[in-house]
Coordinates of C-alpha atoms and ligand atoms in Angstrom, one line a residue:
M17 CA -28.6 -5.4 32.5
E18 CA -28.1 -2.9 29.5
R19 CA -30.9 -1.2 29.2
V20 CA -33.5 -1.6 25.7
I21 CA -34.8 2.0 24.9
G22 CA -38.1 2.4 22.7
I23 CA -38.5 4.5 20.0
D24 CA -41.6 5.4 18.1
L25 CA -40.6 6.8 14.9
G26 CA -43.6 8.5 13.6
T27 CA -44.7 10.6 10.6
T28 CA -44.9 13.7 12.7
N29 CA -43.4 13.0 15.6
S30 CA -40.8 10.5 17.2
C31 CA -40.8 9.4 21.2
V32 CA -38.2 7.5 23.0
A33 CA -39.2 5.3 25.9
I34 CA -37.2 3.3 28.9
I35 CA -38.1 0.9 31.8
D36 CA -36.0 2.6 34.7
D37 CA -34.4 1.1 38.0
D38 CA -38.0 0.5 39.2
G39 CA -39.6 -1.5 36.4
I40 CA -41.3 1.6 35.4
P41 CA -41.6 2.7 32.1
Q42 CA -40.9 6.1 31.1
V43 CA -40.5 8.5 28.2
I44 CA -37.7 10.3 27.7
P45 CA -38.1 14.3 27.6
N46 CA -36.1 15.9 24.9
R47 CA -33.2 18.9 25.4
G48 CA -36.3 21.4 25.5
G49 CA -38.3 19.4 27.8
Y50 CA -40.6 18.2 25.2
K51 CA -42.1 14.7 25.1
T52 CA -41.9 14.4 21.3
T53 CA -39.8 15.4 18.7
P54 CA -40.7 16.5 15.2
S55 CA -39.4 14.1 12.7
I56 CA -38.1 16.9 10.7
V57 CA -34.4 17.2 9.3
A58 CA -33.2 20.3 7.4
V59 CA -30.2 21.3 6.5
T60 CA -29.0 24.8 6.9
E61 CA -27.4 27.2 4.1
G62 CA -24.5 26.7 5.7
G63 CA -24.2 23.3 6.0
R64 CA -25.7 22.3 9.6
R65 CA -27.7 19.4 10.0
L66 CA -31.1 20.0 12.1
V67 CA -33.1 17.6 13.6
G68 CA -36.4 18.0 15.6
H69 CA -38.2 21.4 16.6
I70 CA -34.9 23.1 15.3
A71 CA -35.6 21.8 12.6
K72 CA -39.1 22.8 12.3
R73 CA -38.7 26.2 13.6
Q74 CA -37.2 27.0 10.2
S75 CA -39.3 25.1 8.1
I76 CA -40.7 28.4 6.3
T77 CA -37.6 29.9 4.8
N78 CA -36.2 26.9 4.4
S79 CA -38.9 25.1 2.9
E80 CA -36.9 23.4 0.2
N81 CA -34.1 21.5 2.4
T82 CA -36.4 20.5 5.3
V83 CA -37.8 16.9 4.9
Y84 CA -40.9 16.0 7.1
T85 CA -43.2 13.0 6.7
A86 CA -40.1 10.8 5.6
K87 CA -42.0 8.2 6.9
R88 CA -44.4 7.7 3.5
L89 CA -41.1 7.2 1.3
I90 CA -39.5 5.0 3.3
G91 CA -39.3 1.6 1.8
R92 CA -41.3 3.0 -1.6
K93 CA -40.1 2.9 -4.7
W94 CA -39.7 6.4 -6.6
D95 CA -42.0 5.8 -9.7
S96 CA -44.8 4.4 -6.8
A97 CA -48.3 5.9 -6.6
P98 CA -47.8 7.0 -3.0
V99 CA -44.0 8.5 -4.0
R100 CA -46.0 10.1 -7.3
S101 CA -48.2 11.9 -5.4
A102 CA -45.5 13.2 -2.6
R103 CA -43.1 14.6 -5.2
Q104 CA -46.2 16.9 -6.0
S105 CA -47.3 18.3 -2.3
V106 CA -43.7 18.3 -0.7
S107 CA -41.2 21.1 -0.6
Y108 CA -38.6 19.5 -0.8
T109 CA -36.3 17.5 -4.1
I110 CA -37.3 13.8 -4.5
D111 CA -35.3 12.2 -7.0
E112 CA -34.6 8.7 -8.1
G113 CA -31.7 6.7 -6.5
P114 CA -29.6 3.6 -8.5
H115 CA -31.9 1.2 -7.0
G116 CA -35.5 2.8 -8.4
D117 CA -35.0 4.1 -5.1
V118 CA -36.0 7.2 -3.4
R119 CA -33.0 9.7 -2.4
I120 CA -34.0 13.4 -1.0
K121 CA -32.0 16.4 -1.6
L122 CA -31.1 18.4 0.9
R123 CA -28.8 21.4 -0.1
D124 CA -25.7 19.7 -2.6
E125 CA -26.7 16.3 -1.4
H126 CA -28.6 13.3 -2.1
F127 CA -29.8 11.3 0.9
S128 CA -31.7 7.8 1.3
V129 CA -34.5 7.5 3.1
Q130 CA -33.0 5.8 5.7
E131 CA -30.5 8.0 6.2
I132 CA -33.3 10.9 7.1
S133 CA -34.7 7.9 9.2
A134 CA -31.3 7.8 10.6
M135 CA -30.9 11.0 11.5
I136 CA -34.0 11.1 13.5
L137 CA -33.2 7.8 15.2
Q138 CA -30.1 9.3 16.1
E139 CA -31.5 12.2 17.3
M140 CA -34.0 10.2 19.8
K141 CA -31.3 8.1 20.9
L142 CA -29.1 11.0 21.8
V143 CA -31.8 12.1 23.8
A144 CA -31.9 8.9 25.8
E145 CA -28.2 8.8 26.8
E146 CA -28.3 12.6 27.8
S147 CA -30.6 11.1 30.9
F148 CA -28.5 8.2 31.4
P149 CA -25.1 10.2 31.1
G150 CA -22.4 7.4 30.4
E151 CA -24.5 4.5 29.7
P152 CA -24.4 3.4 26.2
L153 CA -27.9 3.4 25.1
N154 CA -27.2 1.1 22.1
R155 CA -29.9 -1.8 21.4
A156 CA -33.2 -0.6 20.1
V157 CA -36.8 -1.7 19.4
I158 CA -38.3 0.5 17.1
T159 CA -42.2 0.8 16.3
V160 CA -43.9 0.6 12.4
P161 CA -47.7 0.7 11.3
A162 CA -49.0 -2.6 11.9
Y163 CA -50.0 -2.4 7.9
F164 CA -46.1 -1.5 6.7
N165 CA -45.2 -4.3 4.4
D166 CA -41.6 -6.5 4.2
G167 CA -39.8 -3.6 2.2
Q168 CA -40.9 -0.6 4.7
R169 CA -39.7 -2.9 7.5
Q170 CA -36.4 -3.7 6.4
A171 CA -35.9 -0.4 5.0
T172 CA -36.5 1.1 9.0
K173 CA -34.4 -1.9 10.5
D174 CA -31.8 -0.5 8.3
A175 CA -33.0 3.4 9.1
G176 CA -31.2 1.4 12.8
H177 CA -28.5 0.4 11.5
I178 CA -27.6 3.4 9.9
A179 CA -28.0 5.1 13.2
G180 CA -26.0 3.0 15.2
L181 CA -28.4 1.3 16.7
D182 CA -28.8 -2.9 17.3
V183 CA -32.5 -2.9 16.5
I184 CA -33.7 -6.1 18.7
R185 CA -36.8 -5.9 17.2
I186 CA -39.5 -4.3 15.1
I187 CA -42.5 -4.0 16.3
N188 CA -46.2 -2.7 15.1
E189 CA -47.1 0.5 16.5
P190 CA -50.9 -0.8 17.5
T191 CA -49.3 -4.1 19.4
A192 CA -46.9 -1.8 21.7
A193 CA -49.5 0.4 22.6
A194 CA -51.4 -2.4 23.6
L195 CA -48.4 -3.7 25.3
A196 CA -48.6 -0.2 27.3
Y197 CA -52.3 -0.8 28.1
G198 CA -52.4 -4.2 29.4
Y199 CA -48.9 -4.2 31.0
G200 CA -48.6 -4.9 34.9
K201 CA -52.5 -5.4 34.7
S202 CA -54.3 -8.9 35.2
M203 CA -56.7 -9.3 32.6
N204 CA -58.7 -11.8 30.0
K205 CA -59.9 -8.6 27.3
T206 CA -60.4 -8.1 23.5
I207 CA -59.0 -4.9 22.6
A208 CA -59.2 -3.1 19.7
V209 CA -56.3 0.0 18.9
F210 CA -57.2 2.8 17.0
D211 CA -54.3 4.7 15.8
L212 CA -54.4 7.4 13.5
G213 CA -51.5 9.1 13.1
G214 CA -49.8 12.1 11.5
G215 CA -49.5 9.7 8.0
T216 CA -50.6 6.2 8.6
F217 CA -54.1 4.6 10.0
D218 CA -53.4 1.2 11.8
V219 CA -56.0 -0.6 13.8
S220 CA -55.5 -4.1 15.7
I221 CA -57.6 -6.3 17.3
L222 CA -55.7 -8.0 20.2
E223 CA -56.7 -10.5 23.0
I224 CA -55.0 -9.9 26.4
G225 CA -54.7 -13.1 28.4
E226 CA -53.8 -13.7 32.1
G227 CA -49.9 -14.3 32.3
G228 CA -49.2 -11.7 29.9
V229 CA -50.4 -12.9 26.4
F230 CA -51.0 -10.6 24.1
K231 CA -52.5 -11.9 20.8
V232 CA -53.1 -10.1 18.1
V233 CA -56.0 -11.7 16.1
A234 CA -56.4 -8.8 13.1
T235 CA -55.0 -6.1 11.7
A236 CA -55.6 -3.6 9.0
G237 CA -54.7 -0.1 8.0
D238 CA -53.8 2.3 5.2
T239 CA -50.0 3.6 5.0
F240 CA -51.4 6.6 3.5
L241 CA -54.0 7.8 5.6
G242 CA -53.3 10.4 8.3
G243 CA -53.3 13.9 10.0
E244 CA -51.5 14.9 6.9
D245 CA -54.8 14.2 4.8
F246 CA -57.2 16.1 7.4
D247 CA -54.5 19.0 7.1
L248 CA -54.8 19.0 3.3
R249 CA -58.4 19.4 3.2
I250 CA -57.8 22.6 4.7
V251 CA -55.3 23.6 2.5
D252 CA -57.2 23.0 -0.6
W253 CA -59.9 24.7 1.0
L254 CA -58.1 27.9 1.7
I255 CA -55.9 27.8 -1.6
D256 CA -59.5 27.3 -3.8
G257 CA -61.1 30.1 -1.7
F258 CA -58.0 31.9 -2.7
K259 CA -58.0 31.7 -5.9
K260 CA -61.5 32.6 -6.6
E261 CA -61.2 35.9 -4.9
H262 CA -57.7 36.8 -6.0
G263 CA -56.6 34.8 -8.9
V264 CA -53.5 33.8 -7.4
D265 CA -52.7 29.9 -7.0
L266 CA -51.1 29.4 -3.8
R267 CA -49.5 26.0 -4.6
E268 CA -47.0 27.8 -6.9
D269 CA -45.4 29.8 -4.2
R270 CA -43.4 27.2 -1.8
M271 CA -42.8 29.4 1.0
A272 CA -46.4 30.4 0.9
L273 CA -48.0 27.0 0.3
Q274 CA -45.7 26.0 3.3
R275 CA -47.4 28.5 5.7
V276 CA -50.6 27.7 4.4
K277 CA -49.9 23.9 5.7
D278 CA -48.7 25.1 8.8
A279 CA -52.0 27.2 9.2
A280 CA -54.2 24.4 8.1
E281 CA -52.5 21.9 10.7
K282 CA -52.9 24.8 13.4
A283 CA -56.6 25.1 12.6
K284 CA -57.0 21.5 12.6
C285 CA -55.8 21.3 16.0
E286 CA -58.1 24.2 17.4
L287 CA -60.9 23.0 15.9
S288 CA -60.7 19.9 18.5
A289 CA -60.9 22.1 20.8
V290 CA -63.0 25.4 19.9
K291 CA -65.9 25.1 17.2
E292 CA -63.8 27.8 15.3
A293 CA -60.3 29.0 14.3
D294 CA -59.0 31.5 12.5
V295 CA -56.3 31.5 9.2
N296 CA -54.6 34.4 9.6
L297 CA -51.6 35.3 7.1
P298 CA -50.5 38.4 6.1
F299 CA -48.2 39.0 3.2
I300 CA -49.2 35.5 2.1
I301 CA -48.8 37.3 -1.7
S302 CA -46.4 40.4 -1.8
H303 CA -46.4 41.1 -5.2
G304 CA -49.6 40.3 -6.6
P305 CA -51.1 40.5 -10.1
D306 CA -51.7 44.7 -9.4
N307 CA -48.4 44.7 -7.2
E308 CA -50.4 44.9 -4.6
S309 CA -49.8 42.7 -1.3
L310 CA -52.2 39.9 -0.8
H311 CA -53.2 38.5 2.5
L312 CA -55.2 35.3 3.6
Q313 CA -57.9 35.5 6.0
R314 CA -60.6 33.2 7.0
S315 CA -62.4 31.6 9.3
I316 CA -63.0 27.9 9.2
D317 CA -65.8 26.0 11.9
R318 CA -65.9 22.8 12.5
A319 CA -68.7 21.6 11.1
T320 CA -67.1 22.9 7.4
F321 CA -64.0 20.7 8.1
E322 CA -65.7 17.7 9.6
T323 CA -67.3 17.9 6.0
L324 CA -64.2 18.2 3.7
C325 CA -63.0 14.8 5.6
A326 CA -65.9 13.2 6.1
D327 CA -64.4 10.5 3.3
L328 CA -61.9 10.3 5.3
L329 CA -63.4 9.5 8.2
E330 CA -65.4 6.6 6.3
R331 CA -62.1 5.2 4.9
C332 CA -61.4 4.8 8.5
L333 CA -64.5 3.0 9.4
D334 CA -64.2 0.6 6.5
I335 CA -61.0 -0.1 7.7
C336 CA -62.1 -1.1 11.2
R337 CA -65.2 -2.9 9.9
G338 CA -62.7 -5.2 7.9
A339 CA -60.7 -6.0 10.9
M340 CA -63.7 -7.1 12.9
K341 CA -64.6 -9.3 10.0
D342 CA -61.2 -10.7 9.6
A343 CA -60.9 -11.7 13.3
R344 CA -64.8 -12.7 12.8
L345 CA -65.8 -10.6 15.8
T346 CA -68.7 -8.0 16.2
A347 CA -68.1 -4.6 17.7
S348 CA -70.3 -6.4 21.0
D349 CA -67.0 -8.6 21.8
I350 CA -64.6 -5.9 21.9
E351 CA -64.3 -5.1 25.3
E352 CA -62.0 -1.5 25.4
V353 CA -61.3 0.5 22.5
V354 CA -57.6 2.4 22.8
L355 CA -56.9 5.8 20.9
V356 CA -53.3 5.9 19.8
G357 CA -51.6 9.0 17.8
G358 CA -52.6 12.5 17.7
M359 CA -55.2 12.2 15.4
T360 CA -57.4 10.7 17.7
R361 CA -57.8 14.5 19.8
M362 CA -60.1 15.1 16.5
P363 CA -63.6 14.7 18.1
A364 CA -65.2 13.3 15.3
V365 CA -62.5 10.9 15.3
Q366 CA -63.3 9.8 18.6
K367 CA -67.1 10.0 17.4
A368 CA -66.4 7.8 14.5
C369 CA -64.3 5.3 16.8
S370 CA -67.0 5.1 18.8
D371 CA -69.8 4.8 16.5
V372 CA -68.5 1.5 15.2
F373 CA -67.1 -0.3 18.3
K374 CA -70.3 0.6 19.6
R375 CA -68.5 1.8 23.2
E376 CA -66.7 5.1 24.4
P377 CA -62.6 4.8 24.0
S378 CA -60.8 4.5 27.0
K379 CA -58.8 7.9 28.0
G380 CA -56.5 5.3 30.1
V381 CA -53.5 5.7 27.6
H382 CA -51.5 8.7 26.2
P383 CA -51.8 9.1 22.8
D384 CA -48.8 10.5 21.8
E385 CA -46.8 8.2 24.4
V386 CA -47.9 4.9 24.1
V387 CA -46.0 3.6 21.3
A388 CA -43.1 4.0 22.5
I389 CA -43.5 3.0 25.9
G390 CA -45.2 -0.3 24.6
A391 CA -41.9 -0.8 23.0
A392 CA -39.7 -0.5 26.0
I393 CA -41.7 -2.9 27.4
Q394 CA -41.1 -5.3 24.8
G395 CA -37.3 -4.4 24.8
K396 CA -37.0 -5.4 28.5
A397 CA -39.1 -8.2 28.1
L398 CA -36.7 -9.4 25.2
L399 CA -33.5 -9.3 27.6
D400 CA -35.2 -10.2 30.8
E401 CA -36.4 -13.9 30.6
Q402 CA -38.2 -13.7 33.7
E403 CA -40.6 -10.8 32.0
D404 CA -43.8 -12.4 31.3
L405 CA -44.3 -11.0 28.3
I406 CA -45.6 -13.3 25.5
L407 CA -46.1 -11.4 22.2
L408 CA -47.8 -12.6 19.0
D409 CA -48.2 -10.3 16.3
V410 CA -49.7 -11.0 13.0
T411 CA -48.4 -10.4 9.3
P412 CA -50.8 -7.5 7.6
H413 CA -50.3 -8.8 4.3
A414 CA -50.7 -12.1 2.6
L415 CA -47.4 -13.9 1.2
G416 CA -46.7 -16.1 -2.3
L417 CA -45.8 -16.4 -5.5
L418 CA -46.6 -15.4 -9.0
T419 CA -46.9 -18.4 -10.9
A420 CA -47.3 -18.7 -14.7
G421 CA -50.5 -17.1 -15.9
N422 CA -49.9 -14.1 -13.7
H423 CA -51.6 -16.3 -10.7
F424 CA -51.2 -15.2 -7.3
D425 CA -50.3 -18.4 -5.3
E426 CA -51.1 -17.9 -1.1
L427 CA -48.5 -19.4 0.8
I428 CA -48.9 -17.3 4.4
G429 CA -52.6 -15.7 4.5
Q430 CA -52.9 -12.2 5.5
N431 CA -53.4 -12.3 9.7
T432 CA -51.5 -15.5 10.1
T433 CA -49.5 -15.1 13.6
V434 CA -45.7 -14.7 12.8
P435 CA -42.7 -16.2 13.1
T436 CA -44.6 -18.9 10.6
S437 CA -43.2 -20.6 7.8
A438 CA -45.1 -22.4 5.1
T439 CA -43.7 -25.1 2.5
K440 CA -45.1 -26.0 -1.4
T441 CA -43.9 -27.9 -3.9
F442 CA -44.1 -26.8 -7.5
T443 CA -43.3 -28.2 -11.1
T444 CA -41.6 -26.9 -13.8
S445 CA -43.3 -25.9 -16.7
R446 CA -41.2 -26.5 -19.8
D447 CA -38.9 -29.3 -21.1
N448 CA -35.5 -28.8 -20.0
Q449 CA -35.8 -26.1 -17.6
T450 CA -32.8 -25.3 -16.1
A451 CA -33.7 -22.3 -13.9
V452 CA -36.7 -21.1 -12.1
K453 CA -37.0 -17.4 -11.2
I454 CA -39.2 -17.3 -8.3
L455 CA -41.2 -14.3 -8.2
V456 CA -41.9 -13.0 -4.2
M457 CA -45.1 -11.3 -4.0
Q458 CA -47.0 -9.4 -1.5
R459 CA -50.9 -8.6 -1.4
E460 CA -51.7 -5.6 -0.4
S461 CA -54.9 -4.1 -0.4
D462 CA -56.0 -6.4 -3.2
E463 CA -53.1 -5.5 -5.4
N464 CA -50.3 -8.1 -6.0
Q465 CA -46.5 -6.1 -4.9
L466 CA -43.4 -8.0 -5.9
L467 CA -41.3 -8.0 -3.2
G468 CA -38.5 -9.9 -4.5
E469 CA -37.1 -12.0 -7.0
F470 CA -34.3 -14.5 -7.9
L471 CA -33.6 -17.4 -9.8
L472 CA -32.9 -21.2 -8.6
T473 CA -30.2 -22.6 -11.6
G474 CA -28.6 -25.6 -12.7
L475 CA -31.4 -27.7 -12.6
R476 CA -31.0 -31.2 -14.4
A477 CA -32.7 -31.1 -17.5
A478 CA -36.1 -33.3 -17.9
Q479 CA -39.2 -33.4 -18.9
K480 CA -42.0 -30.8 -17.8
G481 CA -43.1 -31.4 -14.9
Q482 CA -40.5 -34.0 -13.6
I483 CA -38.4 -31.3 -11.8
E484 CA -40.0 -30.3 -8.3
I485 CA -39.1 -27.3 -6.5
E486 CA -40.1 -27.2 -2.9
V487 CA -40.2 -23.5 -1.9
T488 CA -40.4 -22.4 1.8
F489 CA -41.3 -18.8 2.5
S490 CA -40.8 -17.4 6.8
I491 CA -41.3 -14.5 8.6
D492 CA -39.5 -13.8 11.4
S493 CA -40.7 -12.1 14.7
D494 CA -40.0 -8.2 12.9
G495 CA -42.2 -9.8 10.2
I496 CA -39.5 -9.6 7.5
V497 CA -39.5 -12.3 4.9
S498 CA -37.1 -14.8 3.7
V499 CA -37.6 -17.5 1.0
F500 CA -35.8 -20.6 0.7
A501 CA -36.2 -22.8 -2.8
K502 CA -34.6 -26.6 -3.2
D503 CA -34.7 -29.0 -5.8
C504 CA -36.2 -31.5 -4.0
E505 CA -34.2 -34.4 -6.0
T506 CA -30.8 -33.1 -6.0
G507 CA -31.1 -31.2 -3.0
L508 CA -29.8 -28.0 -4.5
E509 CA -31.3 -25.2 -3.0
Q510 CA -30.7 -21.0 -2.5
S511 CA -32.1 -18.5 -0.3
I512 CA -32.7 -15.0 0.0
Q513 CA -33.4 -12.6 2.5
V514 CA -36.4 -10.7 0.5
T515 CA -35.1 -7.0 0.0
S516 CA -37.4 -5.2 -2.0
S517 CA -35.8 -3.8 -5.3
S518 CA -36.3 -0.1 -3.3
G519 CA -33.5 -1.7 -0.5
L520 CA -30.2 -0.2 0.0
S521 CA -27.0 -2.7 -0.8
Q522 CA -25.0 -4.1 2.1
E523 CA -22.1 -1.4 1.0
E524 CA -24.7 1.3 0.7
I525 CA -25.2 1.1 4.2
S526 CA -22.3 0.3 5.5
Q527 CA -20.6 3.6 4.1
M528 CA -23.5 5.3 5.3
M529 CA -23.3 3.9 9.3
V530 CA -20.0 5.2 8.7
S531 CA -21.0 8.6 7.5
A532 CA -23.7 8.5 10.6
E533 CA -21.1 8.0 13.1
E534 CA -18.8 10.8 11.4
Y535 CA -21.8 13.3 11.7
M536 CA -22.0 12.3 15.6
I537 CA -18.6 12.5 16.5
E538 CA -18.9 15.8 15.2
R539 CA -22.0 16.8 16.8
K540 CA -21.3 15.5 20.0
G541 CA -17.3 17.3 19.4
D542 CA -19.8 20.7 18.9
D543 CA -22.2 19.9 21.9
E544 CA -19.1 20.0 24.1
L545 CA -18.1 23.1 22.4
E546 CA -21.3 24.5 22.6
G547 CA -21.1 23.5 26.7
V548 CA -17.7 24.7 27.6
R549 CA -18.0 28.2 25.6
Q550 CA -21.4 29.3 27.7
N551 CA -19.7 28.6 30.5
A552 CA -16.4 30.3 29.9
E553 CA -19.3 33.3 28.4
K554 CA -20.8 33.0 32.0
L555 CA -17.6 33.4 33.9
I556 CA -16.1 36.4 31.4
A557 CA -19.7 38.1 32.5
E558 CA -19.5 37.6 36.2
I559 CA -15.8 38.2 36.3
E560 CA -17.1 41.6 34.4
K561 CA -19.5 42.8 36.6
L562 CA -17.5 42.3 39.9
F563 CA -14.2 44.1 37.7
P564 CA -14.8 47.8 38.7
E565 CA -15.8 47.0 42.5
V566 CA -12.9 44.8 42.7
E567 CA -10.5 47.5 41.1
A568 CA -11.4 50.3 43.1
L569 CA -10.3 48.0 46.2
V570 CA -7.3 46.5 44.9
A571 CA -5.6 48.9 42.5
S572 CA -4.1 50.9 45.5
S573 CA -1.9 48.4 45.7
D574 CA 1.3 46.5 43.0
F575 CA -0.2 43.3 43.8
G576 CA -3.6 44.2 43.0
R577 CA -2.7 46.2 39.9
E578 CA -0.7 42.6 38.4
A579 CA -3.7 40.8 39.3
L580 CA -5.8 43.3 37.6
A581 CA -3.4 43.0 34.4
K582 CA -3.6 39.5 34.3
T583 CA -7.6 38.9 34.6
R584 CA -7.5 41.5 31.7
D585 CA -5.0 39.1 29.7
V586 CA -7.1 35.8 30.6
L587 CA -10.0 38.0 29.7
A588 CA -8.6 38.6 26.4
L589 CA -7.2 35.3 25.6
T590 CA -10.3 33.6 26.5
K591 CA -12.6 35.5 24.1
D592 CA -10.1 35.1 21.4
A593 CA -10.1 31.3 22.0
I594 CA -13.8 32.0 22.0
A595 CA -14.3 33.4 18.3
K596 CA -11.8 30.6 16.9
N597 CA -13.9 27.3 18.6
E598 CA -10.7 26.2 20.4
L599 CA -11.6 24.2 22.6
A600 CA -8.8 23.0 24.5
A601 CA -7.5 26.5 25.3
I602 CA -11.4 27.7 26.1
K603 CA -11.1 24.9 29.0
E604 CA -7.8 26.0 29.8
H605 CA -8.8 29.6 30.2
S606 CA -11.9 28.5 31.8
E607 CA -9.6 27.1 35.1
A608 CA -8.3 30.4 35.4
L609 CA -11.2 32.3 35.1
T610 CA -13.4 30.3 37.9
R611 CA -10.3 31.1 40.3
T612 CA -10.1 34.6 39.3
L613 CA -14.0 35.1 40.2
K614 CA -13.1 32.7 43.4
M615 CA -10.5 35.7 44.2
F616 CA -12.8 38.5 42.9
K617 CA -15.8 37.1 45.1
G618 CA -13.3 37.1 48.1
V619 CA -12.4 40.6 47.5
V620 CA -15.6 41.9 47.1
S621 CA -17.2 40.5 50.3
R622 CA -14.3 40.8 52.6
P623 CA -15.7 43.3 55.2
T624 CA -13.8 46.7 54.7
Ligands
LIG25 P1 -48.8 11.7 15.6 O1 -48.2 10.9 14.4 O2 -49.4 10.7 16.6 O3 -47.6 12.2 16.2 O4 -49.8 12.2 15.4 C1 -49.7 13.5 14.5 C2 -50.8 13.9 13.9 O5 -51.9 14.8 15.1 C3 -50.8 15.2 13.5 O6 -51.5 15.1 11.9 C4 -51.4 16.6 14.0 O7 -51.7 17.6 13.4 C5 -52.5 15.7 15.0 N1 -52.8 16.1 16.1 C6 -52.1 16.5 17.0 N2 -52.7 17.4 17.6 C7 -54.1 17.3 17.7 C8 -55.3 18.1 17.5 N3 -55.5 18.4 19.0 N4 -56.4 17.8 17.2 C9 -56.3 17.1 16.0 N5 -55.2 16.7 15.4 C10 -54.1 16.6 16.1

């Protein structure tokens, strides 16, 4: 059976998992042996694209062309509040795209956020494919924060398509974590998943029942609350202190700011294990106001850090209380708490979580890996009918229409089990009204957001209130919304899959798919060249090492001298082919070098 990969496309790190032949979920490590890959993309001065650890390592010296936390921008409009705030804090340039969407400038090119995310997804696909050589791994389940809205889900799915993946399902991160937690165990339990990652916070409450039934009863979250906000508290504290001491604002120096951000994140992580962390950034400013070099040296203790982010923790707790209220449950009904996301390593986060749920969190799952594992489990269950798994998730936002007088008319309530649909009949509000504009709204944190709009035209002329229009909203298992409108009398109908106005057109997606594929062909070619080159260089080194010894043994015969001359020629030709990146020639000469090395080894091991 074809395998499905599970991808946790994280704000900070991404992870890929698969179910192995024995039915055991496995996280697949990347080439460097790491089980997670930084969700970072960069373009070098020479135009080379870098993804993951290699992009992270060069981020300080190339901060303007290094994109991180792209997930915070996906599916959002350029002029939305979150993007406006990101524009102030990121080191790369965010421009406005043709649909009022976000485009990121890397060197001379602009990329949509979907393309940036696709580059990360391609990398994760590659990580998986390297563990299963020769097996194409095209099908994927990708996870998103439970609190993602329709536009963000669509955009993530589009990113998958651009990456050449058949995205068979989008599932919510906390739900995936619950699947990983409960997989293969027979239980009847109500659990809470507390998921605090690099960029988002989600909490879901689920009932796990016999026979592999996972039913989400409530979900709540904030897509702008995560590890980065905790880092920024330390960044502000360091920068404000430095300004007070030296009168220099490090925010104005991109490279210095990036160094402070990295150091703040490091200090934050250290403070999870020790009570005090040192921040030491020598030469943070090379020419200060009096042309002197300035250094940033400070230590921060755990208590100070916890005070700096007390309000962030309080926000997490409020969201948890809200989720319990929505589920009509109290802390005593929650039988297990599962922690997900790197930020749950912070002791104050763990304490806050146990305070609100009144129990110690479960230690049984790995916070960085559970989400990808859950996605892989869901992927297998979708293909394998024998698998006992029923997943019932909910929609995080209420959906409805905006009717006359800016009134939000709700059709589908928050926390309704998906897939679902709801129908409501509306009447025209003016005489001889021949068209109705349908404004599809989503209520997110008490604010109404326009998801999309469409016009039902060609209505027959009639007095106001005489024409009845039936509007049906559907939400599929990926959490994606479709709307269908019908003139009840004539049967005239129109439907749309709601793509938020910040989405890409089908044509753009196809074009981006082509360039992503071209890049992959080039990249695979590069990888092959690199492998062949490394092998050839190893052969050259071994032959050159043995050369003097072989020469001493064979140079006295004509045959020996001829063999040595041929060897010198092949060595020179191989080096030349390596310098010119000629794959076919390197391959051909490597064969000759392999024979030569065998011959050399035979000569030196022969008894004299
Ligand atoms: P995730 O999105 O789940 O990969 O979580 C990434 C976030 O977890 C980043 O903000 C990291 O800085 C944070 N993180 C990772 N390890 C730790 C740690 N030991 N203590 C505190 N935060 C951490």
